[in-house]
């Protein structure tokens, strides 16, 4: 799983000298230090949390930051770190608590409080300005460097993104996760071998951690190297059995291989180990996606039951509505599914407008598009389905660098190809599938669409051969 870094913060024996001299509070709160706390024990818990967060050991990190707060209830940076690992309501509460402590913090901490406090109220440009200020003033701040690197990648400037990571590595040669981030960047650019090379360096530097094997397995799962992916992901789980990301990526690998039942099993296991209800909802959605295409009604209903048991909150509202649509689809209630999705879109638009005040992004909802396109196609409204899929293969916003986003484009191209083939546009249909094969040559969920195109080509060839034969007979 990617794109993070880690940094060690030295404390060593000088702490004991400072305790003896009664200077501990000053040492930990001076602007030269990374964080403000008057408790050495809280500081140690915080350091452990940062280290576990860099490893992607999220449960352990959350416990560490919680312990730091119990030892020092005014530890603002522990609040912000914990907020990153919390549900939306707790996130808001922790950020507000940290903001009330702003005046007693050092400058770097104040900038981070300002960044978190922007929340939904600020624009992307406002957030970016703050992060750039942190990066310029504190070039060793790993979080700021990674944020800017990710933004450069999102804006279509991968070379600059990688340069920032290399600069971070020059400052800290032991920062193994820089190789993790570079591995993802190269793989997403289609440079598979270079991506794997970087991830193997990451693996070499952190052989006892689960994430290097998970990252390697994730990229292999999405690019069609399924057996290699499964081996690496099982290795990650042997190192950390509750590393839910590896169960999730095993689900991806089994989907790619064409084993939907095993994919569903892995997604449900991942959901059981996930940290937040929002992430659990994402994983139940993955379960339903597999089950819909496998026409597994029992699995869709089981996932819907699990979703219904989650606490109702803002971050899961839309997914819960999509769950009802999934049930409609497998039960053949296509008109109800179409109506439900139609009613959901204005709500998605309203939330989008509220969260994108800078208007730099255009409204685009890939899950809604996919579900509505499937519904329209099953209703026989082919032209409407094609219009939705055309949007999905050319997302309006640059920078969807996650493999899930790439997958959405891949599958939309395959479904679009099948519909175009049925309408007689075989040349474009085959071009779309060729583009897919350059990224992943064998993705089982799109196989039915590929077979549809292949059958249409065979029928056209046979028809042309028959016409030629008829003309020869006439002569």
Coordinates of C-alpha atoms in Angstrom, one line a residue:
X1 CA 0.0 0.0 0.0
X2 CA 1.4 3.3 -0.7
X3 CA 2.5 6.5 -0.8
X4 CA 3.9 7.5 2.6
X5 CA 7.4 8.0 4.2
X6 CA 8.8 7.6 7.6
X7 CA 11.3 9.6 9.7
X8 CA 13.1 8.7 12.9
X9 CA 13.2 11.4 15.6
X10 CA 16.2 11.1 17.9
X11 CA 15.8 11.6 21.6
X12 CA 18.6 9.4 23.0
X13 CA 20.0 10.0 26.5
X14 CA 19.8 13.8 26.4
X15 CA 16.2 13.5 27.7
X16 CA 17.5 12.1 30.9
X17 CA 19.9 14.9 31.3
X18 CA 17.2 17.4 30.7
X19 CA 14.8 15.7 33.2
X20 CA 17.6 15.9 35.8
X21 CA 18.0 19.6 35.0
X22 CA 14.3 20.4 35.1
X23 CA 14.4 21.5 31.5
X24 CA 12.2 18.8 29.9
X25 CA 9.2 21.0 29.2
X26 CA 11.3 23.6 27.6
X27 CA 13.1 21.0 25.4
X28 CA 9.9 19.5 24.1
X29 CA 8.1 22.8 23.5
X30 CA 10.8 24.9 22.0
X31 CA 10.3 25.8 18.3
X32 CA 13.4 23.8 17.4
X33 CA 11.5 20.6 18.3
X34 CA 9.1 18.8 16.1
X35 CA 6.2 18.7 18.6
X36 CA 4.9 20.5 21.7
X37 CA 4.4 18.4 24.8
X38 CA 5.6 18.5 28.4
X39 CA 5.4 14.8 28.8
X40 CA 8.4 12.6 27.8
X41 CA 6.2 9.5 27.9
X42 CA 3.6 11.2 25.6
X43 CA 6.4 12.1 23.2
X44 CA 7.7 8.5 23.1
X45 CA 4.1 7.2 22.4
X46 CA 3.8 9.8 19.7
X47 CA 7.1 8.8 18.1
X48 CA 6.0 5.1 18.2
X49 CA 2.7 6.2 16.5
X50 CA 4.5 8.0 13.7
X51 CA 6.8 5.0 13.1
X52 CA 3.8 2.7 13.0
X53 CA 1.9 5.1 10.7
X54 CA 4.9 5.0 8.3
X55 CA 4.7 1.3 8.3
X56 CA 0.9 1.4 7.6
X57 CA 0.3 -0.3 10.9
X58 CA -2.8 1.9 11.4
X59 CA -4.3 0.2 14.4
X60 CA -1.1 0.3 16.3
X61 CA -0.6 4.0 15.3
X62 CA -4.1 4.9 16.5
X63 CA -3.4 3.3 19.8
X64 CA -0.1 5.1 20.1
X65 CA -1.6 8.5 19.4
X66 CA -4.4 7.8 21.8
X67 CA -1.9 6.9 24.5
X68 CA 0.0 10.1 23.8
X69 CA -3.2 12.1 24.3
X70 CA -4.0 10.2 27.5
X71 CA -0.6 11.2 28.9
X72 CA -0.8 14.8 27.7
X73 CA -4.4 15.9 26.9
X74 CA -3.0 19.1 25.3
X75 CA -0.8 17.3 22.8
X76 CA -2.0 19.1 19.6
X77 CA 0.0 17.1 17.0
X78 CA -1.2 13.8 18.5
X79 CA -4.7 15.1 18.0
X80 CA -4.1 15.8 14.4
X81 CA -2.4 12.5 13.8
X82 CA -5.3 10.7 15.5
X83 CA -7.8 12.6 13.4
X84 CA -6.2 11.1 10.3
X85 CA -7.2 7.7 11.6
X86 CA -10.7 8.5 12.8
X87 CA -14.2 8.7 11.5
X88 CA -15.5 12.1 10.2
X89 CA -17.2 13.1 13.5
X90 CA -14.1 12.3 15.6
X91 CA -11.9 13.9 13.0
X92 CA -13.8 17.2 13.3
X93 CA -13.7 17.1 17.1
X94 CA -10.0 16.5 17.3
X95 CA -9.1 19.2 14.9
X96 CA -11.2 21.7 16.8
X97 CA -9.4 20.7 20.0
X98 CA -6.0 21.2 18.4
X99 CA -7.1 24.6 17.0
X100 CA -7.9 25.9 20.5
X101 CA -4.3 25.2 21.5
X102 CA -2.8 27.0 18.5
X103 CA -1.2 29.9 20.3
X104 CA 1.0 27.7 22.5
X105 CA 2.5 25.7 19.6
X106 CA 5.6 26.2 17.5
X107 CA 5.3 27.7 14.0
X108 CA 5.4 24.4 12.1
X109 CA 2.6 23.0 14.3
X110 CA 0.5 26.2 13.8
X111 CA 0.8 25.8 10.1
X112 CA -0.5 22.2 10.3
X113 CA -3.3 23.2 12.6
X114 CA -4.3 25.9 10.0
X115 CA -4.2 23.3 7.3
X116 CA -6.4 20.9 9.1
X117 CA -8.7 23.7 10.2
X118 CA -9.4 24.6 6.6
X119 CA -11.1 21.3 6.2
X120 CA -14.1 21.5 3.9
X121 CA -14.2 25.3 4.1
X122 CA -11.0 25.9 2.3
X123 CA -10.1 25.6 -1.4
X124 CA -7.5 23.3 -2.9
X125 CA -5.3 26.4 -3.6
X126 CA -5.5 27.5 0.0
X127 CA -4.5 24.1 1.3
X128 CA -1.7 23.8 -1.3
X129 CA -0.4 27.3 -0.3
X130 CA -0.1 26.2 3.4
X131 CA 1.6 22.9 2.5
X132 CA 4.1 24.7 0.3
X133 CA 4.9 27.1 3.1
X134 CA 5.5 24.1 5.5
X135 CA 7.7 22.5 2.8
X136 CA 9.7 25.6 2.2
X137 CA 10.3 26.4 5.8
X138 CA 10.7 22.8 7.0
X139 CA 12.1 20.7 4.0
X140 CA 12.6 17.7 6.2
X141 CA 8.9 17.5 7.0
X142 CA 8.0 14.2 5.3
X143 CA 4.2 14.8 5.3
X144 CA 4.5 18.1 3.5
X145 CA 6.9 16.7 0.9
X146 CA 4.6 13.8 0.2
X147 CA 1.6 16.0 -0.1
X148 CA 3.3 18.2 -2.6
X149 CA 4.7 15.2 -4.5
X150 CA 1.2 13.7 -4.7
X151 CA -0.2 17.0 -6.0
X152 CA 2.5 17.2 -8.7
X153 CA 1.6 13.7 -9.8
X154 CA -2.1 14.6 -9.8
X155 CA -1.4 17.6 -12.0
X156 CA 0.3 15.4 -14.6
X157 CA 3.9 16.3 -13.6
X158 CA 5.3 12.9 -12.5
X159 CA 9.0 14.0 -13.0
X160 CA 8.6 16.8 -10.5
X161 CA 6.8 14.4 -8.1
X162 CA 9.7 12.0 -8.2
X163 CA 12.2 14.8 -7.9
X164 CA 10.7 15.9 -4.6
X165 CA 10.9 12.3 -3.3
X166 CA 14.5 11.9 -4.4
X167 CA 15.3 15.2 -2.6
X168 CA 13.7 13.7 0.5
X169 CA 15.8 10.6 0.1
X170 CA 19.0 12.7 -0.3
X171 CA 18.2 14.3 3.1
X172 CA 17.3 10.9 4.7
X173 CA 19.0 7.9 2.9
X174 CA 17.2 5.6 5.4
X175 CA 13.8 6.7 4.3
X176 CA 12.8 3.4 2.7
X177 CA 9.2 4.5 1.8
X178 CA 10.5 7.0 -0.8
X179 CA 11.1 3.9 -2.9
X180 CA 7.6 2.8 -2.2
X181 CA 6.1 6.0 -3.5
X182 CA 8.4 6.1 -6.6
X183 CA 7.4 2.5 -7.3
X184 CA 3.8 3.5 -7.4
X185 CA 4.5 6.5 -9.6
X186 CA 6.4 4.5 -12.2
X187 CA 3.8 1.7 -12.2
X188 CA 1.0 4.2 -12.7
X189 CA 2.9 5.7 -15.7
X190 CA 2.9 2.2 -17.2
X191 CA 6.6 1.6 -16.4
X192 CA 6.0 -1.7 -14.7
X193 CA 9.6 -2.9 -14.5
X194 CA 10.9 0.4 -13.1
X195 CA 8.1 0.4 -10.6
X196 CA 8.9 -3.1 -9.4
X197 CA 12.6 -2.2 -9.2
X198 CA 11.9 0.6 -6.8
X199 CA 9.6 -1.6 -4.7
X200 CA 12.2 -4.3 -4.4
X201 CA 14.6 -1.7 -3.0
X202 CA 11.9 -0.8 -0.5
X203 CA 11.5 -4.5 0.3
X204 CA 15.3 -4.8 0.8
X205 CA 15.4 -1.9 3.2
X206 CA 12.4 -3.1 5.3
X207 CA 12.2 -6.9 4.9
X208 CA 10.5 -7.4 8.3
X209 CA 7.5 -5.1 7.4
X210 CA 4.3 -6.1 5.7
X211 CA 3.9 -3.0 3.5
X212 CA 6.8 -3.6 1.0
X213 CA 5.2 -7.0 0.1
X214 CA 1.7 -5.5 0.0
X215 CA 2.8 -2.7 -2.3
X216 CA 4.5 -5.1 -4.7
X217 CA 1.5 -7.4 -4.6
X218 CA -1.0 -4.6 -5.2
X219 CA 0.8 -3.5 -8.4
X220 CA 1.1 -7.1 -9.6
X221 CA -2.6 -7.7 -8.9
X222 CA -3.7 -4.7 -11.0
X223 CA -1.3 -5.4 -13.9
X224 CA -2.1 -9.1 -14.4
X225 CA 0.7 -10.8 -12.5
X226 CA -1.7 -12.6 -10.3
X227 CA 0.3 -15.6 -8.9
X228 CA 3.2 -13.3 -8.1
X229 CA 0.8 -10.9 -6.4
X230 CA -0.8 -13.7 -4.3
X231 CA 2.7 -14.9 -3.1
X232 CA 3.7 -11.4 -2.0
X233 CA 0.4 -10.6 -0.3
X234 CA 0.5 -13.8 1.6
X235 CA 4.0 -13.0 2.7
X236 CA 2.7 -9.6 4.0
X237 CA 0.0 -11.4 5.9
X238 CA 2.5 -13.8 7.4
X239 CA 4.3 -10.8 8.8
X240 CA 1.1 -9.1 10.0
X241 CA -2.0 -11.2 9.9
X242 CA -4.4 -8.2 10.4
X243 CA -2.9 -6.1 7.6
X244 CA -6.3 -5.6 5.9
X245 CA -4.9 -3.9 2.8
X246 CA -3.3 -7.2 1.8
X247 CA -6.6 -9.0 2.1
X248 CA -8.1 -6.3 0.0
X249 CA -5.4 -6.7 -2.7
X250 CA -5.8 -10.5 -2.6
X251 CA -9.4 -9.8 -3.5
X252 CA -8.2 -7.8 -6.5
X253 CA -5.9 -10.6 -7.5
X254 CA -8.6 -13.3 -7.3
X255 CA -11.0 -11.0 -9.2
X256 CA -8.4 -10.7 -12.0
X257 CA -7.9 -14.5 -12.1
X258 CA -11.7 -15.0 -12.4
X259 CA -12.4 -16.4 -8.9
X260 CA -15.2 -14.2 -7.6
X261 CA -16.0 -16.3 -4.5
X262 CA -12.4 -16.1 -3.2
X263 CA -12.3 -12.4 -4.0
X264 CA -15.5 -11.8 -1.9
X265 CA -14.0 -13.9 0.9
X266 CA -10.9 -11.6 1.0
X267 CA -12.9 -8.4 0.8
X268 CA -15.0 -9.4 3.7
X269 CA -11.9 -10.4 5.7
X270 CA -10.4 -7.0 4.9
X271 CA -13.6 -5.2 6.1
X272 CA -13.5 -7.1 9.4
X273 CA -9.9 -5.8 10.0
X274 CA -10.5 -2.3 8.7
X275 CA -9.9 0.7 10.9
X276 CA -13.0 2.9 10.2
X277 CA -16.6 2.4 9.2
X278 CA -15.9 4.5 6.1
X279 CA -13.2 2.0 5.0
X280 CA -15.5 -0.9 5.9
X281 CA -18.1 0.6 3.6
X282 CA -15.6 0.8 0.7
X283 CA -14.8 -2.9 1.2
X284 CA -18.4 -4.0 1.3
X285 CA -18.9 -2.0 -1.9
X286 CA -16.1 -4.0 -3.5
X287 CA -17.9 -7.2 -2.4
X288 CA -21.1 -6.0 -4.1
X289 CA -19.3 -5.0 -7.3
X290 CA -17.9 -8.6 -7.6
X291 CA -21.2 -10.1 -6.7
X292 CA -23.2 -8.1 -9.2
X293 CA -21.1 -9.1 -12.1
X294 CA -21.0 -12.7 -10.9
X295 CA -24.8 -12.6 -10.4
X296 CA -24.4 -13.8 -6.9
X297 CA -27.6 -12.6 -5.2
X298 CA -26.8 -14.1 -1.9
X299 CA -23.5 -12.2 -1.7
X300 CA -25.1 -8.9 -2.5
X301 CA -27.8 -9.4 0.1
X302 CA -25.2 -10.4 2.7
X303 CA -23.1 -7.3 2.0
X304 CA -26.3 -5.2 2.2
X305 CA -27.1 -6.7 5.6
X306 CA -23.6 -5.8 6.8
X307 CA -23.9 -2.2 5.5
X308 CA -27.2 -1.8 7.3
X309 CA -25.5 -2.6 10.6
X310 CA -23.0 0.2 10.2
X311 CA -23.7 3.5 12.1
X312 CA -25.3 6.0 9.8
X313 CA -22.9 8.9 9.2
X314 CA -22.0 11.4 6.5
X315 CA -19.1 9.4 5.1
X316 CA -21.3 6.3 4.4
X317 CA -24.5 8.0 3.2
X318 CA -23.9 7.6 -0.5
X319 CA -22.6 4.1 -0.2
X320 CA -25.7 3.1 1.6
X321 CA -27.9 4.4 -1.2
X322 CA -25.7 2.5 -3.8
X323 CA -26.2 -0.6 -1.7
X324 CA -30.0 -0.4 -2.2
X325 CA -29.4 0.1 -5.9
X326 CA -27.2 -3.1 -6.0
X327 CA -30.0 -5.1 -4.5
X328 CA -32.4 -3.7 -7.1
X329 CA -30.0 -4.7 -9.9
X330 CA -29.5 -8.3 -8.8
X331 CA -33.3 -8.7 -8.2
X332 CA -34.0 -7.4 -11.7
X333 CA -35.8 -4.2 -10.4
X334 CA -34.2 -2.1 -13.1
X335 CA -36.7 0.7 -13.1
X336 CA -36.3 1.1 -9.4
X337 CA -32.5 1.1 -9.7
X338 CA -32.7 3.8 -12.4
X339 CA -35.1 5.9 -10.3
X340 CA -32.9 5.6 -7.2
X341 CA -29.8 6.6 -9.0
X342 CA -31.5 9.5 -10.6
X343 CA -32.6 10.8 -7.2
X344 CA -29.0 10.4 -5.8
X345 CA -27.2 12.5 -8.4
X346 CA -28.5 15.9 -7.3
X347 CA -27.3 15.0 -3.8
X348 CA -23.8 14.1 -5.1
X349 CA -23.7 17.3 -7.0
X350 CA -24.7 19.4 -4.0
X351 CA -21.9 17.8 -1.9
X352 CA -19.4 18.2 -4.7
X353 CA -20.2 21.9 -5.0
X354 CA -19.8 22.4 -1.2
X355 CA -16.4 20.6 -1.1
X356 CA -15.0 22.2 -4.3
X357 CA -15.3 25.9 -3.9
X358 CA -12.3 26.7 -6.0
X359 CA -14.1 25.1 -9.0
X360 CA -10.8 23.6 -10.2
X361 CA -12.4 20.2 -10.5
X362 CA -15.4 19.2 -12.5
X363 CA -18.2 17.0 -11.1
X364 CA -17.5 13.3 -11.8
X365 CA -18.8 10.3 -9.9
X366 CA -17.3 7.1 -11.3
X367 CA -19.3 4.7 -9.1
X368 CA -22.6 6.4 -10.0
X369 CA -21.6 6.4 -13.7
X370 CA -20.8 2.7 -13.6
X371 CA -24.0 1.7 -11.9
X372 CA -26.2 3.9 -14.0
X373 CA -24.5 2.7 -17.2
X374 CA -25.1 -0.9 -16.2
X375 CA -28.7 -0.2 -15.4
X376 CA -29.3 1.7 -18.7
X377 CA -27.6 -1.1 -20.7
X378 CA -29.8 -3.7 -19.0
X379 CA -32.9 -1.6 -19.8
X380 CA -31.9 -1.5 -23.4
X381 CA -31.1 2.2 -23.3
X382 CA -27.8 1.7 -25.2
X383 CA -27.2 5.2 -26.3
X384 CA -27.6 6.6 -22.8
X385 CA -25.3 3.9 -21.4
X386 CA -22.7 4.7 -24.1
X387 CA -22.8 8.4 -23.1
X388 CA -22.0 7.6 -19.5
X389 CA -19.2 5.2 -20.4
X390 CA -17.7 7.8 -22.8
X391 CA -17.4 10.1 -19.8
X392 CA -15.9 7.3 -17.6
X393 CA -13.1 6.5 -20.1
X394 CA -12.0 10.2 -20.1
X395 CA -12.4 11.4 -16.6
X396 CA -12.7 15.2 -16.6
X397 CA -10.2 15.8 -13.8
X398 CA -6.5 15.1 -14.1
X399 CA -4.7 13.2 -11.4
X400 CA -6.7 10.1 -10.5
X401 CA -3.5 8.3 -9.7
X402 CA -4.9 5.4 -7.6
X403 CA -5.2 2.0 -9.1
X404 CA -8.9 1.9 -8.3
X405 CA -9.4 5.0 -10.5
X406 CA -7.4 3.3 -13.3
X407 CA -9.5 0.2 -12.9
X408 CA -12.7 2.2 -13.4
X409 CA -11.4 3.5 -16.7
X410 CA -10.3 0.0 -17.7
X411 CA -13.7 -1.6 -17.1
X412 CA -15.6 1.3 -18.7
X413 CA -13.5 0.9 -21.9
X414 CA -14.4 -2.8 -22.0
X415 CA -18.1 -2.3 -21.5
X416 CA -18.1 0.5 -24.0
X417 CA -16.3 -1.7 -26.5
X418 CA -19.0 -4.4 -26.1
X419 CA -21.8 -1.9 -26.7
X420 CA -20.0 -0.3 -29.7
X421 CA -19.4 -3.8 -31.2
X422 CA -23.2 -4.5 -31.0
X423 CA -23.8 -1.3 -32.9
X424 CA -21.3 -2.2 -35.6
X425 CA -18.3 0.0 -34.6
X426 CA -15.9 -2.8 -34.3
X427 CA -12.8 -0.8 -35.2
X428 CA -13.2 1.5 -32.2
X429 CA -14.2 -1.4 -29.9
X430 CA -11.1 -3.3 -30.7
X431 CA -8.9 -0.2 -30.3
X432 CA -10.4 0.3 -26.7
X433 CA -9.5 -3.3 -25.8
X434 CA -6.0 -2.9 -27.2
X435 CA -5.5 0.1 -24.9
X436 CA -6.6 -2.0 -22.0
X437 CA -4.3 -4.9 -22.8
X438 CA -1.3 -2.5 -22.6
X439 CA -2.1 -2.0 -18.9
X440 CA -3.4 -5.5 -18.0
X441 CA -3.6 -8.2 -20.6
X442 CA -6.1 -10.4 -18.7
X443 CA -8.7 -9.0 -16.4
X444 CA -11.5 -11.5 -15.7
X445 CA -14.3 -9.0 -14.9
X446 CA -14.1 -7.6 -18.5
X447 CA -13.9 -11.0 -20.2
X448 CA -17.6 -11.1 -21.2
X449 CA -17.2 -7.8 -22.9
X450 CA -14.1 -8.9 -24.7
X451 CA -15.9 -12.1 -25.9
X452 CA -18.8 -10.0 -27.2
X453 CA -16.3 -8.0 -29.3
X454 CA -14.5 -11.1 -30.5
X455 CA -17.9 -12.7 -31.5
X456 CA -18.9 -9.6 -33.4
X457 CA -15.7 -9.7 -35.3
X458 CA -16.1 -13.4 -36.2
X459 CA -19.6 -12.8 -37.4
X460 CA -18.5 -9.9 -39.6
X461 CA -15.7 -12.0 -41.1
X462 CA -18.0 -15.0 -41.7
X463 CA -20.6 -12.6 -43.3
X464 CA -17.9 -11.1 -45.5
X465 CA -16.7 -14.6 -46.5
X466 CA -20.2 -15.6 -47.3
X467 CA -20.8 -12.6 -49.5
X468 CA -17.6 -13.3 -51.3
X469 CA -18.6 -16.9 -51.9
X470 CA -22.0 -15.8 -53.2
X471 CA -20.4 -13.4 -55.7
X472 CA -18.1 -16.1 -56.9
X473 CA -21.0 -18.5 -57.4
X474 CA -22.9 -15.9 -59.4
X475 CA -20.0 -15.8 -61.8

